[in-house]
Amino acid sequence: MDHAAVLALYDRDMREGAAPDGSGARVERAGSVVRQTAGAQGWNGVLWSALDERSADRAIAEQITYFGGLGHDFEWKLYGHDRPVDLGARLTAAGFRAEPEETLLIGETAEVIRLSPDTRPPDGIRVVRATDPAGVDLVVRVHEKAFGTDGTRLRHRLLARLAADPGTVVAVVALAGDEPVGAARMELVPGTRFAGLWGGGTVESWRGRGVYRALVAHRARVAAAHGHRFLQVDALPTSRPILERLGFQALSTTTPYLYGS
């Protein structure tokens, strides 16, 4: 993989040229910043910027004013290769708080499938698509158990996406009998070469048994069927080694900088 070329393609397709992530969202360019605005339950934030030492502080202040005028908390999604090099420090000085850093991993879909031909669910596990409210509730149950966070916003976004744009999201659940033990989702952006893998989690009692790997392999096959050449993940340290064994490569880092309550 040509890291520089793929990273430039990712920035162009998925950040600077991003599509709204839901029917109620809007992506717009404001000077040297690309941002998304959505309702209170959606994602609001800065996706991409082209700043330098002279323009950064002014752009940060403008986004604080803009989202504040809408009454929305928001996120500045900062990547390790963004400029200026001290943009993170400038965001902190302006009142943002940094969440844990993640690694931007990208894999070629065909290579991920090649490296995981036998990645099937463990014995006693079946993987099913979540396509209705009952299925979404299973995804949210896993999310809350695996990550210890409230799943209200996730439930709202998944239900809205499945209702308005069902072809752009895939949600899957790993079931042990009728009990959800793993879940994940994938976002498909028509016209781009990337599919995004999100929210992969396994409840504690089932970790280390191959559930996560099986959910990655399942989504890779779906992405291939939709013609997406690359898979993208913002990986935590716990999942990065698994993904690298499946062919993913680290291209940058990403850190959410949050503003508001």
Short mmCIF file of C-alpha atoms in Angstrom, two decimals:
data_model
loop_
_atom_site.label_atom_id
_atom_site.label_comp_id
_atom_site.label_asym_id
_atom_site.label_seq_id
_atom_site.Cartn_x
_atom_site.Cartn_y
_atom_site.Cartn_z
CA MET A 1 0.00 0.00 0.00
CA ASP A 2 1.25 3.48 -0.89
CA HIS A 3 0.53 5.13 2.47
CA ALA A 4 0.81 8.73 1.27
CA ALA A 5 -1.43 8.16 -1.76
CA VAL A 6 -4.10 6.28 0.20
CA LEU A 7 -4.09 8.85 2.99
CA ALA A 8 -4.52 11.66 0.46
CA LEU A 9 -7.41 9.74 -1.12
CA TYR A 10 -8.99 9.22 2.29
CA ASP A 11 -8.72 12.93 3.12
CA ARG A 12 -10.26 13.86 -0.21
CA ASP A 13 -13.11 11.33 -0.21
CA MET A 14 -14.01 11.01 3.45
CA ARG A 15 -13.08 14.35 4.98
CA GLU A 16 -12.86 17.27 2.56
CA GLY A 17 -15.50 15.71 0.29
CA ALA A 18 -17.52 14.05 3.05
CA ALA A 19 -21.16 13.20 2.60
CA PRO A 20 -23.68 13.79 5.43
CA ASP A 21 -23.90 10.79 7.74
CA GLY A 22 -27.70 10.89 7.96
CA SER A 23 -30.79 12.34 6.33
CA GLY A 24 -30.99 15.16 8.87
CA ALA A 25 -27.35 16.18 8.57
CA ARG A 26 -25.69 18.80 6.36
CA VAL A 27 -22.03 19.09 5.33
CA GLU A 28 -20.74 22.49 4.28
CA ARG A 29 -17.48 24.25 3.63
CA ALA A 30 -16.79 27.42 5.60
CA GLY A 31 -13.53 28.91 4.37
CA SER A 32 -10.78 26.41 5.14
CA VAL A 33 -13.01 24.18 7.29
CA VAL A 34 -15.46 21.41 6.35
CA ARG A 35 -18.06 20.76 9.04
CA GLN A 36 -21.22 18.77 9.61
CA THR A 37 -24.27 20.04 11.40
CA ALA A 38 -27.08 17.78 12.56
CA GLY A 39 -29.77 17.68 15.21
CA ALA A 40 -29.14 17.23 18.90
CA GLN A 41 -28.96 13.44 18.50
CA GLY A 42 -26.64 13.59 15.47
CA TRP A 43 -22.92 14.23 15.08
CA ASN A 44 -21.89 17.86 14.92
CA GLY A 45 -18.30 18.80 14.23
CA VAL A 46 -15.34 19.65 12.07
CA LEU A 47 -14.31 16.94 9.60
CA TRP A 48 -11.40 18.59 7.77
CA SER A 49 -9.40 21.78 7.77
CA ALA A 50 -6.56 23.39 5.81
CA LEU A 51 -5.08 25.84 8.30
CA ASP A 52 -1.75 27.41 9.14
CA GLU A 53 -0.28 29.29 12.09
CA ARG A 54 -1.92 32.55 11.01
CA SER A 55 -5.43 31.24 10.32
CA ALA A 56 -5.90 28.50 12.92
CA ASP A 57 -6.98 30.52 15.97
CA ARG A 58 -9.47 32.56 13.95
CA ALA A 59 -10.98 29.41 12.41
CA ILE A 60 -11.30 27.78 15.83
CA ALA A 61 -13.09 30.84 17.22
CA GLU A 62 -15.42 30.92 14.22
CA GLN A 63 -16.49 27.31 14.75
CA ILE A 64 -17.10 27.88 18.45
CA THR A 65 -19.32 30.82 17.56
CA TYR A 66 -21.11 28.92 14.81
CA PHE A 67 -21.98 25.79 16.77
CA GLY A 68 -22.68 27.83 19.89
CA GLY A 69 -25.23 29.81 17.91
CA LEU A 70 -26.97 26.55 17.06
CA GLY A 71 -26.90 25.45 20.68
CA HIS A 72 -24.83 22.34 19.87
CA ASP A 73 -21.84 20.78 21.53
CA PHE A 74 -19.42 19.69 18.82
CA GLU A 75 -16.28 17.77 18.01
CA TRP A 76 -13.16 18.79 16.11
CA LYS A 77 -11.87 15.53 14.65
CA LEU A 78 -8.11 16.12 14.56
CA TYR A 79 -5.75 13.85 12.61
CA GLY A 80 -2.06 13.43 13.28
CA HIS A 81 -1.11 14.81 9.87
CA ASP A 82 -3.29 17.93 10.11
CA ARG A 83 -1.67 21.35 10.16
CA PRO A 84 -0.51 23.40 11.88
CA VAL A 85 1.43 20.91 13.99
CA ASP A 86 0.24 22.56 17.22
CA LEU A 87 -3.45 22.54 16.27
CA GLY A 88 -4.26 20.23 19.19
CA ALA A 89 -2.66 22.63 21.66
CA ARG A 90 -4.57 25.53 20.10
CA LEU A 91 -7.85 23.63 20.48
CA THR A 92 -7.08 22.89 24.13
CA ALA A 93 -6.26 26.54 24.77
CA ALA A 94 -9.63 27.48 23.24
CA GLY A 95 -11.52 25.25 25.69
CA PHE A 96 -11.69 21.89 23.92
CA ARG A 97 -10.94 18.67 25.80
CA ALA A 98 -9.13 15.81 24.11
CA GLU A 99 -10.47 12.26 24.16
CA PRO A 100 -8.06 9.28 23.92
CA GLU A 101 -6.06 9.10 20.71
CA GLU A 102 -6.95 6.38 18.21
CA THR A 103 -5.05 5.00 15.22
CA LEU A 104 -6.36 5.47 11.70
CA LEU A 105 -6.04 2.00 10.16
CA ILE A 106 -6.84 1.28 6.53
CA GLY A 107 -6.87 -2.10 4.84
CA GLU A 108 -7.47 -3.16 1.27
CA THR A 109 -10.73 -5.08 1.33
CA ALA A 110 -9.44 -7.92 -0.84
CA GLU A 111 -6.38 -8.33 1.38
CA VAL A 112 -8.45 -8.41 4.56
CA ILE A 113 -10.62 -11.13 3.06
CA ARG A 114 -7.54 -13.06 1.90
CA LEU A 115 -6.06 -13.00 5.40
CA SER A 116 -9.30 -14.09 7.06
CA PRO A 117 -10.71 -16.94 4.94
CA ASP A 118 -11.37 -19.08 8.01
CA THR A 119 -12.50 -16.31 10.32
CA ARG A 120 -15.85 -17.79 11.19
CA PRO A 121 -17.83 -17.18 14.38
CA PRO A 122 -16.86 -19.38 17.35
CA ASP A 123 -18.90 -22.48 18.02
CA GLY A 124 -22.31 -21.55 19.34
CA ILE A 125 -22.24 -18.06 17.78
CA ARG A 126 -24.26 -16.84 14.82
CA VAL A 127 -23.96 -13.44 13.14
CA VAL A 128 -27.18 -11.73 12.05
CA ARG A 129 -28.00 -8.38 10.46
CA ALA A 130 -29.86 -5.81 12.55
CA THR A 131 -32.47 -4.28 10.25
CA ASP A 132 -35.34 -3.32 12.57
CA PRO A 133 -35.86 -1.76 16.02
CA ALA A 134 -35.51 -5.11 17.77
CA GLY A 135 -32.18 -5.73 16.06
CA VAL A 136 -30.96 -2.23 16.86
CA ASP A 137 -31.82 -2.82 20.51
CA LEU A 138 -29.49 -5.83 20.47
CA VAL A 139 -26.67 -3.73 18.98
CA VAL A 140 -27.20 -1.07 21.65
CA ARG A 141 -27.22 -3.67 24.46
CA VAL A 142 -23.80 -4.88 23.37
CA HIS A 143 -22.51 -1.31 23.01
CA GLU A 144 -23.56 -0.42 26.53
CA LYS A 145 -22.10 -3.60 28.05
CA ALA A 146 -18.86 -3.55 26.06
CA PHE A 147 -18.05 0.16 26.40
CA GLY A 148 -19.94 1.16 29.54
CA THR A 149 -21.58 4.12 27.83
CA ASP A 150 -25.16 5.14 27.21
CA GLY A 151 -26.49 3.96 23.85
CA THR A 152 -29.40 6.38 23.44
CA ARG A 153 -27.73 8.44 20.72
CA LEU A 154 -26.51 5.32 18.90
CA ARG A 155 -30.05 3.88 18.91
CA HIS A 156 -31.47 7.10 17.48
CA ARG A 157 -28.84 7.38 14.74
CA LEU A 158 -29.08 3.74 13.68
CA LEU A 159 -32.87 3.76 13.52
CA ALA A 160 -32.87 7.00 11.53
CA ARG A 161 -30.22 5.73 9.11
CA LEU A 162 -31.94 2.39 8.56
CA ALA A 163 -35.23 4.16 7.90
CA ALA A 164 -33.92 6.85 5.56
CA ASP A 165 -30.79 5.34 3.95
CA PRO A 166 -30.75 1.58 4.61
CA GLY A 167 -28.19 0.96 1.88
CA THR A 168 -25.56 3.10 3.62
CA VAL A 169 -25.29 1.26 6.95
CA VAL A 170 -24.80 -2.36 7.96
CA ALA A 171 -25.32 -3.35 11.60
CA VAL A 172 -24.52 -6.87 12.76
CA VAL A 173 -24.93 -8.78 16.02
CA ALA A 174 -23.20 -11.92 17.26
CA LEU A 175 -25.66 -14.06 19.21
CA ALA A 176 -24.99 -16.87 21.67
CA GLY A 177 -28.41 -18.44 21.55
CA ASP A 178 -30.63 -15.40 21.96
CA GLU A 179 -28.05 -13.39 23.94
CA PRO A 180 -26.14 -10.63 22.10
CA VAL A 181 -22.42 -10.93 22.86
CA GLY A 182 -20.86 -8.85 20.08
CA ALA A 183 -21.94 -6.14 17.67
CA ALA A 184 -20.55 -3.79 15.06
CA ARG A 185 -21.62 -1.54 12.22
CA MET A 186 -20.28 -0.40 8.88
CA GLU A 187 -20.97 2.81 6.99
CA LEU A 188 -21.01 2.66 3.20
CA VAL A 189 -20.65 5.93 1.30
CA PRO A 190 -21.83 5.50 -2.31
CA GLY A 191 -19.31 6.74 -4.84
CA THR A 192 -16.29 6.43 -2.55
CA ARG A 193 -13.69 3.70 -2.25
CA PHE A 194 -13.93 3.49 1.54
CA ALA A 195 -16.21 1.67 3.94
CA GLY A 196 -15.94 2.64 7.60
CA LEU A 197 -15.95 0.03 10.36
CA TRP A 198 -17.37 1.39 13.60
CA GLY A 199 -18.45 0.33 17.06
CA GLY A 200 -17.00 -3.18 17.10
CA GLY A 201 -17.38 -4.49 20.62
CA THR A 202 -17.64 -7.77 22.53
CA VAL A 203 -19.02 -8.30 26.02
CA GLU A 204 -16.31 -9.16 28.51
CA SER A 205 -17.14 -12.84 28.99
CA TRP A 206 -16.74 -13.53 25.25
CA ARG A 207 -13.54 -11.59 24.56
CA GLY A 208 -10.56 -13.45 23.15
CA ARG A 209 -12.66 -16.09 21.39
CA GLY A 210 -12.73 -14.65 17.87
CA VAL A 211 -16.05 -12.79 17.91
CA TYR A 212 -14.46 -9.45 16.97
CA ARG A 213 -12.43 -11.00 14.13
CA ALA A 214 -15.54 -12.71 12.78
CA LEU A 215 -17.44 -9.41 12.72
CA VAL A 216 -14.57 -7.73 10.84
CA ALA A 217 -14.45 -10.53 8.26
CA HIS A 218 -18.23 -10.45 7.82
CA ARG A 219 -18.24 -6.71 7.13
CA ALA A 220 -15.26 -7.00 4.76
CA ARG A 221 -17.20 -9.42 2.59
CA VAL A 222 -20.21 -7.10 2.55
CA ALA A 223 -17.97 -4.14 1.63
CA ALA A 224 -16.44 -6.12 -1.23
CA ALA A 225 -19.90 -6.96 -2.54
CA HIS A 226 -20.67 -3.22 -2.62
CA GLY A 227 -17.47 -2.42 -4.49
CA HIS A 228 -15.53 -0.65 -1.72
CA ARG A 229 -11.79 -1.10 -2.18
CA PHE A 230 -10.70 0.02 1.29
CA LEU A 231 -11.83 -0.48 4.88
CA GLN A 232 -11.18 2.22 7.47
CA VAL A 233 -11.12 1.94 11.28
CA ASP A 234 -10.36 4.40 14.09
CA ALA A 235 -8.77 1.78 16.31
CA LEU A 236 -8.24 1.66 20.04
CA PRO A 237 -5.08 -0.06 21.35
CA THR A 238 -7.13 -3.16 22.20
CA SER A 239 -8.29 -3.76 18.63
CA ARG A 240 -5.26 -2.52 16.67
CA PRO A 241 -3.20 -5.77 16.94
CA ILE A 242 -6.15 -7.86 15.74
CA LEU A 243 -6.76 -5.58 12.79
CA GLU A 244 -3.10 -5.46 11.79
CA ARG A 245 -3.04 -9.27 11.66
CA LEU A 246 -5.96 -9.00 9.23
CA GLY A 247 -4.04 -6.70 6.88
CA PHE A 248 -4.84 -3.23 8.19
CA GLN A 249 -2.03 -0.65 8.22
CA ALA A 250 -1.57 2.45 10.36
CA LEU A 251 -1.67 5.65 8.30
CA SER A 252 -2.23 8.35 10.91
CA THR A 253 -3.81 9.02 14.29
CA THR A 254 -7.10 10.67 15.15
CA THR A 255 -8.15 12.44 18.33
CA PRO A 256 -11.62 13.77 19.11
CA TYR A 257 -11.50 17.25 20.61
CA LEU A 258 -14.84 18.00 22.28
CA TYR A 259 -16.36 21.39 23.01
CA GLY A 260 -19.31 21.86 25.33
CA SER A 261 -20.89 19.97 28.17
#
